Amino acid sequence: MSGAGSLLCTRAAVLLRREGPAGLAKGVLRYIRVQGRRVAHAGDFYVYRYPIPCVDPEENRPRVDNLDVRVIDSLHDIVLLAGTGYEDPRMRVPPMEKRLAAGAVAVCGFVNRRLVYVGWVAMSEPAKRSFDRLPYDVAFDSGEAATGGAWTAPEYRGVGLYRYMFGRELALLRHRGRTVCCNAIGVRNRPSQRGQACYGAQVCARGRLLHILGRRRWTETPMSGPCPSLSGEPGGDT
């Protein structure tokens, strides 16, 4: 069996153990959708760009017992974590090694040493491309940074985990000298939009991606202000 096939089997086994047959079936459907998008895909996104606020790292902490946040900068960090009984994030996020090698940094949440969240931050273009290939501009040389690629374990969605963990990502970027946060969120992804709204997130454009048989076309329409899809919508946990 090839290395890729072996990794798929390992991931399937992890899904079956953690989420049962229903979780495995959902994982298979996600895989099929991802493969289909490599042939043809169209998506609409809000592009965000806003000053990184001064965030209390414990602000918006959800009511989740034994939540532990770890920052992973390298493969060595993963080895150290796994050696102390933490779940190896590579079992849940297969591209993790490639992203770390490109310079991206993972902000991970664990509950009882089991992975429940991964979010990514980038301070260079290669790092950003490792988890977000949308071609919106980020002025890395001028203090801007990018975030994205977030994953939350299904059983911890809707409890405010993303909002809290995203705040930890902002705090990390500010600590490392970055001043502006940039990212793109699908126009229908209201949970992620709500999760950033409390940090003063501002939209700078609406982008559209067309991807057909390997050819990509990206267009942007300038905008300004808070995310328009949240206008008049009460806040909610994510």
mmCIF file of C-alpha atoms in Angstrom:
data_model
loop_
_atom_site.group_PDB
_atom_site.id
_atom_site.type_symbol
_atom_site.label_atom_id
_atom_site.label_comp_id
_atom_site.label_asym_id
_atom_site.label_seq_id
_atom_site.Cartn_x
_atom_site.Cartn_y
_atom_site.Cartn_z
ATOM 1 C CA MET A 1 0.000 0.000 0.000
ATOM 2 C CA SER A 2 1.275 3.491 -0.842
ATOM 3 C CA GLY A 3 2.103 6.029 1.838
ATOM 4 C CA ALA A 4 -0.979 8.074 0.930
ATOM 5 C CA GLY A 5 -3.185 4.996 1.107
ATOM 6 C CA SER A 6 -1.752 4.004 4.457
ATOM 7 C CA LEU A 7 -2.391 7.508 5.830
ATOM 8 C CA LEU A 8 -6.017 7.390 4.630
ATOM 9 C CA CYS A 9 -6.515 4.054 6.365
ATOM 10 C CA THR A 10 -5.015 5.451 9.568
ATOM 11 C CA ARG A 11 -7.293 8.498 9.453
ATOM 12 C CA ALA A 12 -10.314 6.280 8.799
ATOM 13 C CA ALA A 13 -9.420 4.171 11.832
ATOM 14 C CA VAL A 14 -9.090 7.304 13.999
ATOM 15 C CA LEU A 15 -12.480 8.610 12.811
ATOM 16 C CA LEU A 16 -14.151 5.263 13.447
ATOM 17 C CA ARG A 17 -12.694 5.057 16.944
ATOM 18 C CA ARG A 18 -13.524 8.636 17.915
ATOM 19 C CA GLU A 19 -16.798 9.315 16.093
ATOM 20 C CA GLY A 20 -18.192 5.901 15.228
ATOM 21 C CA PRO A 21 -19.662 4.760 11.889
ATOM 22 C CA ALA A 22 -21.557 8.046 11.411
ATOM 23 C CA GLY A 23 -18.367 10.061 11.835
ATOM 24 C CA LEU A 24 -16.518 7.804 9.428
ATOM 25 C CA ALA A 25 -19.279 8.213 6.825
ATOM 26 C CA LYS A 26 -19.109 12.006 7.163
ATOM 27 C CA GLY A 27 -15.346 11.867 6.782
ATOM 28 C CA VAL A 28 -15.663 9.858 3.568
ATOM 29 C CA LEU A 29 -18.151 12.406 2.195
ATOM 30 C CA ARG A 30 -15.780 15.275 3.068
ATOM 31 C CA TYR A 31 -12.972 13.496 1.252
ATOM 32 C CA ILE A 32 -15.139 13.000 -1.848
ATOM 33 C CA ARG A 33 -16.129 16.695 -1.830
ATOM 34 C CA VAL A 34 -12.494 17.784 -1.571
ATOM 35 C CA GLN A 35 -11.528 15.566 -4.489
ATOM 36 C CA GLY A 36 -14.434 16.943 -6.537
ATOM 37 C CA ARG A 37 -13.323 20.516 -5.910
ATOM 38 C CA ARG A 38 -10.042 19.729 -7.616
ATOM 39 C CA VAL A 39 -12.018 19.306 -10.851
ATOM 40 C CA ALA A 40 -14.493 22.211 -10.634
ATOM 41 C CA HIS A 41 -15.369 24.609 -7.846
ATOM 42 C CA ALA A 42 -16.814 28.073 -7.323
ATOM 43 C CA GLY A 43 -16.732 29.908 -4.008
ATOM 44 C CA ASP A 44 -17.537 33.342 -2.581
ATOM 45 C CA PHE A 45 -15.589 34.808 0.323
ATOM 46 C CA TYR A 46 -15.357 37.866 2.519
ATOM 47 C CA VAL A 47 -11.756 39.071 2.739
ATOM 48 C CA TYR A 48 -10.872 40.519 6.145
ATOM 49 C CA ARG A 49 -8.136 42.993 7.038
ATOM 50 C CA TYR A 50 -8.108 44.752 10.426
ATOM 51 C CA PRO A 51 -5.735 45.886 13.197
ATOM 52 C CA ILE A 52 -4.882 43.157 15.703
ATOM 53 C CA PRO A 53 -6.443 44.217 19.012
ATOM 54 C CA CYS A 54 -4.847 43.798 22.415
ATOM 55 C CA VAL A 55 -6.503 40.552 23.535
ATOM 56 C CA ASP A 56 -6.586 39.064 27.016
ATOM 57 C CA PRO A 57 -5.543 35.439 26.289
ATOM 58 C CA GLU A 58 -8.309 34.173 28.589
ATOM 59 C CA GLU A 59 -11.012 36.401 27.126
ATOM 60 C CA ASN A 60 -14.042 34.458 25.879
ATOM 61 C CA ARG A 61 -12.814 31.195 27.419
ATOM 62 C CA PRO A 62 -15.584 28.604 26.889
ATOM 63 C CA ARG A 63 -16.983 26.369 29.585
ATOM 64 C CA VAL A 64 -14.893 23.401 28.539
ATOM 65 C CA ASP A 65 -13.172 21.467 31.298
ATOM 66 C CA ASN A 66 -9.466 20.647 31.037
ATOM 67 C CA LEU A 67 -8.907 22.768 27.922
ATOM 68 C CA ASP A 68 -5.200 23.209 27.249
ATOM 69 C CA VAL A 69 -3.772 25.467 24.514
ATOM 70 C CA ARG A 70 -0.447 24.670 22.870
ATOM 71 C CA VAL A 71 1.460 26.508 20.140
ATOM 72 C CA ILE A 72 3.269 24.248 17.668
ATOM 73 C CA ASP A 73 6.091 25.764 15.617
ATOM 74 C CA SER A 74 7.851 22.626 14.451
ATOM 75 C CA LEU A 75 7.789 18.852 14.117
ATOM 76 C CA HIS A 76 9.968 18.729 17.226
ATOM 77 C CA ASP A 77 7.112 20.324 19.207
ATOM 78 C CA ILE A 78 4.759 17.551 18.044
ATOM 79 C CA VAL A 79 7.213 14.856 19.092
ATOM 80 C CA LEU A 80 7.544 16.422 22.531
ATOM 81 C CA LEU A 81 3.759 16.638 22.959
ATOM 82 C CA ALA A 82 3.151 13.088 21.797
ATOM 83 C CA GLY A 83 5.869 11.915 24.172
ATOM 84 C CA THR A 84 3.901 13.299 27.117
ATOM 85 C CA GLY A 85 0.633 11.603 26.169
ATOM 86 C CA TYR A 86 -0.981 14.224 23.921
ATOM 87 C CA GLU A 87 -2.771 13.064 20.786
ATOM 88 C CA ASP A 88 -0.556 13.462 17.718
ATOM 89 C CA PRO A 89 -2.208 16.266 15.669
ATOM 90 C CA ARG A 90 -0.966 14.696 12.436
ATOM 91 C CA MET A 91 -3.585 11.978 12.837
ATOM 92 C CA ARG A 92 -6.315 14.614 12.520
ATOM 93 C CA VAL A 93 -4.544 17.099 10.218
ATOM 94 C CA PRO A 94 -2.547 15.153 7.596
ATOM 95 C CA PRO A 95 -0.899 18.263 5.984
ATOM 96 C CA MET A 96 0.497 19.343 9.357
ATOM 97 C CA GLU A 97 4.145 18.542 8.660
ATOM 98 C CA LYS A 98 4.107 20.330 5.291
ATOM 99 C CA ARG A 99 2.498 23.406 6.814
ATOM 100 C CA LEU A 100 5.014 23.562 9.647
ATOM 101 C CA ALA A 101 7.871 23.109 7.170
ATOM 102 C CA ALA A 102 6.528 26.078 5.182
ATOM 103 C CA GLY A 103 6.692 28.267 8.287
ATOM 104 C CA ALA A 104 3.049 28.179 9.427
ATOM 105 C CA VAL A 105 2.354 27.993 13.162
ATOM 106 C CA ALA A 106 -0.432 25.869 14.659
ATOM 107 C CA VAL A 107 -2.469 26.991 17.663
ATOM 108 C CA CYS A 108 -3.962 23.814 19.100
ATOM 109 C CA GLY A 109 -6.576 23.099 21.739
ATOM 110 C CA PHE A 110 -6.590 19.837 23.684
ATOM 111 C CA VAL A 111 -9.146 18.470 26.145
ATOM 112 C CA ASN A 112 -7.730 15.785 28.388
ATOM 113 C CA ARG A 113 -4.793 15.704 25.940
ATOM 114 C CA ARG A 114 -7.067 14.895 23.013
ATOM 115 C CA LEU A 115 -6.982 17.307 20.063
ATOM 116 C CA VAL A 116 -10.183 19.358 19.687
ATOM 117 C CA TYR A 117 -9.009 22.412 17.695
ATOM 118 C CA VAL A 118 -6.293 23.493 15.264
ATOM 119 C CA GLY A 119 -5.953 26.982 13.800
ATOM 120 C CA TRP A 120 -3.112 28.328 11.679
ATOM 121 C CA VAL A 121 -1.234 31.626 11.520
ATOM 122 C CA ALA A 122 1.261 32.725 8.865
ATOM 123 C CA MET A 123 3.887 35.443 8.856
ATOM 124 C CA SER A 124 5.112 34.792 5.310
ATOM 125 C CA GLU A 125 3.579 34.067 1.911
ATOM 126 C CA PRO A 126 4.834 30.442 1.724
ATOM 127 C CA ALA A 127 3.357 29.788 5.172
ATOM 128 C CA LYS A 128 -0.007 31.238 4.133
ATOM 129 C CA ARG A 129 -0.119 29.207 0.919
ATOM 130 C CA SER A 130 0.350 26.030 2.934
ATOM 131 C CA PHE A 131 -3.150 26.358 4.429
ATOM 132 C CA ASP A 132 -4.869 29.053 2.331
ATOM 133 C CA ARG A 133 -4.225 29.356 -1.417
ATOM 134 C CA LEU A 134 -6.721 32.159 -2.052
ATOM 135 C CA PRO A 135 -4.671 34.943 -3.710
ATOM 136 C CA TYR A 136 -5.768 37.960 -1.662
ATOM 137 C CA ASP A 137 -2.907 40.299 -0.763
ATOM 138 C CA VAL A 138 -1.176 40.218 2.602
ATOM 139 C CA ALA A 139 1.648 42.706 3.208
ATOM 140 C CA PHE A 140 3.834 40.418 5.314
ATOM 141 C CA ASP A 141 6.821 42.773 5.016
ATOM 142 C CA SER A 142 4.730 45.560 6.560
ATOM 143 C CA GLY A 143 3.609 43.713 9.680
ATOM 144 C CA GLU A 144 0.523 41.947 8.356
ATOM 145 C CA ALA A 145 -0.214 38.281 9.048
ATOM 146 C CA ALA A 146 -2.734 35.701 7.868
ATOM 147 C CA THR A 147 -4.926 33.233 9.734
ATOM 148 C CA GLY A 148 -7.060 30.342 8.548
ATOM 149 C CA GLY A 149 -7.329 26.593 8.108
ATOM 150 C CA ALA A 150 -9.213 26.172 11.383
ATOM 151 C CA TRP A 151 -10.619 22.784 12.368
ATOM 152 C CA THR A 152 -12.837 22.056 15.391
ATOM 153 C CA ALA A 153 -13.772 18.569 16.571
ATOM 154 C CA PRO A 154 -17.503 18.035 15.865
ATOM 155 C CA GLU A 155 -18.372 17.435 19.515
ATOM 156 C CA TYR A 156 -16.967 20.854 20.476
ATOM 157 C CA ARG A 157 -18.701 22.965 17.860
ATOM 158 C CA GLY A 158 -21.246 25.497 19.069
ATOM 159 C CA VAL A 159 -19.696 25.982 22.522
ATOM 160 C CA GLY A 160 -17.612 29.101 21.787
ATOM 161 C CA LEU A 161 -14.325 27.254 21.205
ATOM 162 C CA TYR A 162 -13.467 28.894 17.875
ATOM 163 C CA ARG A 163 -14.081 32.386 19.236
ATOM 164 C CA TYR A 164 -11.740 31.750 22.168
ATOM 165 C CA MET A 165 -9.046 29.982 20.162
ATOM 166 C CA PHE A 166 -9.078 32.677 17.487
ATOM 167 C CA GLY A 167 -8.437 35.208 20.241
ATOM 168 C CA ARG A 168 -5.417 33.156 21.259
ATOM 169 C CA GLU A 169 -4.213 33.285 17.635
ATOM 170 C CA LEU A 170 -4.527 37.080 17.629
ATOM 171 C CA ALA A 171 -2.664 37.311 20.939
ATOM 172 C CA LEU A 172 0.137 35.153 19.515
ATOM 173 C CA LEU A 173 0.455 37.316 16.402
ATOM 174 C CA ARG A 174 0.549 40.504 18.452
ATOM 175 C CA HIS A 175 3.186 38.977 20.744
ATOM 176 C CA ARG A 176 5.305 38.178 17.684
ATOM 177 C CA GLY A 177 5.152 41.750 16.437
ATOM 178 C CA ARG A 178 2.333 41.597 13.893
ATOM 179 C CA THR A 179 -0.119 44.485 13.656
ATOM 180 C CA VAL A 180 -2.769 43.506 11.066
ATOM 181 C CA CYS A 181 -4.792 40.303 10.671
ATOM 182 C CA CYS A 182 -5.872 39.123 7.204
ATOM 183 C CA ASN A 183 -7.994 36.134 6.225
ATOM 184 C CA ALA A 184 -10.872 35.010 4.029
ATOM 185 C CA ILE A 185 -14.103 33.355 5.191
ATOM 186 C CA GLY A 186 -16.791 31.784 3.022
ATOM 187 C CA VAL A 187 -19.834 34.044 2.801
ATOM 188 C CA ARG A 188 -22.034 31.280 4.228
ATOM 189 C CA ASN A 189 -19.708 30.480 7.099
ATOM 190 C CA ARG A 190 -21.490 32.528 9.751
ATOM 191 C CA PRO A 191 -19.991 30.666 12.734
ATOM 192 C CA SER A 192 -16.474 31.780 11.792
ATOM 193 C CA GLN A 193 -17.714 35.292 10.977
ATOM 194 C CA ARG A 194 -19.347 35.544 14.414
ATOM 195 C CA GLY A 195 -16.222 34.152 16.035
ATOM 196 C CA GLN A 196 -14.159 37.063 14.711
ATOM 197 C CA ALA A 197 -16.764 39.803 15.025
ATOM 198 C CA CYS A 198 -16.121 40.329 18.752
ATOM 199 C CA TYR A 199 -12.500 41.265 17.955
ATOM 200 C CA GLY A 200 -13.450 44.151 15.697
ATOM 201 C CA ALA A 201 -13.058 42.245 12.425
ATOM 202 C CA GLN A 202 -13.502 44.384 9.301
ATOM 203 C CA VAL A 203 -14.146 43.260 5.725
ATOM 204 C CA CYS A 204 -12.090 44.860 2.941
ATOM 205 C CA ALA A 205 -13.422 42.959 -0.097
ATOM 206 C CA ARG A 206 -15.696 40.240 -1.385
ATOM 207 C CA GLY A 207 -13.808 37.686 -3.449
ATOM 208 C CA ARG A 208 -14.923 34.999 -5.881
ATOM 209 C CA LEU A 209 -12.884 31.971 -6.903
ATOM 210 C CA LEU A 210 -13.564 29.920 -10.026
ATOM 211 C CA HIS A 211 -11.565 26.728 -10.376
ATOM 212 C CA ILE A 212 -12.112 24.544 -13.432
ATOM 213 C CA LEU A 213 -9.761 21.751 -14.516
ATOM 214 C CA GLY A 214 -6.728 23.293 -12.883
ATOM 215 C CA ARG A 215 -7.408 26.861 -14.046
ATOM 216 C CA ARG A 216 -8.137 29.424 -11.324
ATOM 217 C CA ARG A 217 -9.672 32.884 -11.560
ATOM 218 C CA TRP A 218 -9.914 35.199 -8.553
ATOM 219 C CA THR A 219 -11.793 38.514 -8.526
ATOM 220 C CA GLU A 220 -12.349 41.017 -5.720
ATOM 221 C CA THR A 221 -14.933 43.742 -5.146
ATOM 222 C CA PRO A 222 -13.816 46.328 -2.544
ATOM 223 C CA MET A 223 -15.925 46.665 0.605
ATOM 224 C CA SER A 224 -15.567 48.167 4.052
ATOM 225 C CA GLY A 225 -17.061 47.735 7.495
ATOM 226 C CA PRO A 226 -18.217 44.737 9.563
ATOM 227 C CA CYS A 227 -19.233 41.503 7.870
ATOM 228 C CA PRO A 228 -22.491 42.282 6.030
ATOM 229 C CA SER A 229 -23.926 38.798 6.513
ATOM 230 C CA LEU A 230 -24.090 39.451 10.270
ATOM 231 C CA SER A 231 -26.026 42.699 9.967
ATOM 232 C CA GLY A 232 -28.982 42.546 12.339
ATOM 233 C CA GLU A 233 -28.084 39.027 13.442
ATOM 234 C CA PRO A 234 -27.780 38.349 17.180
ATOM 235 C CA GLY A 235 -24.440 37.013 18.331
ATOM 236 C CA GLY A 236 -23.948 33.333 18.906
ATOM 237 C CA ASP A 237 -21.368 30.845 20.056
ATOM 238 C CA THR A 238 -19.123 29.025 17.673
#
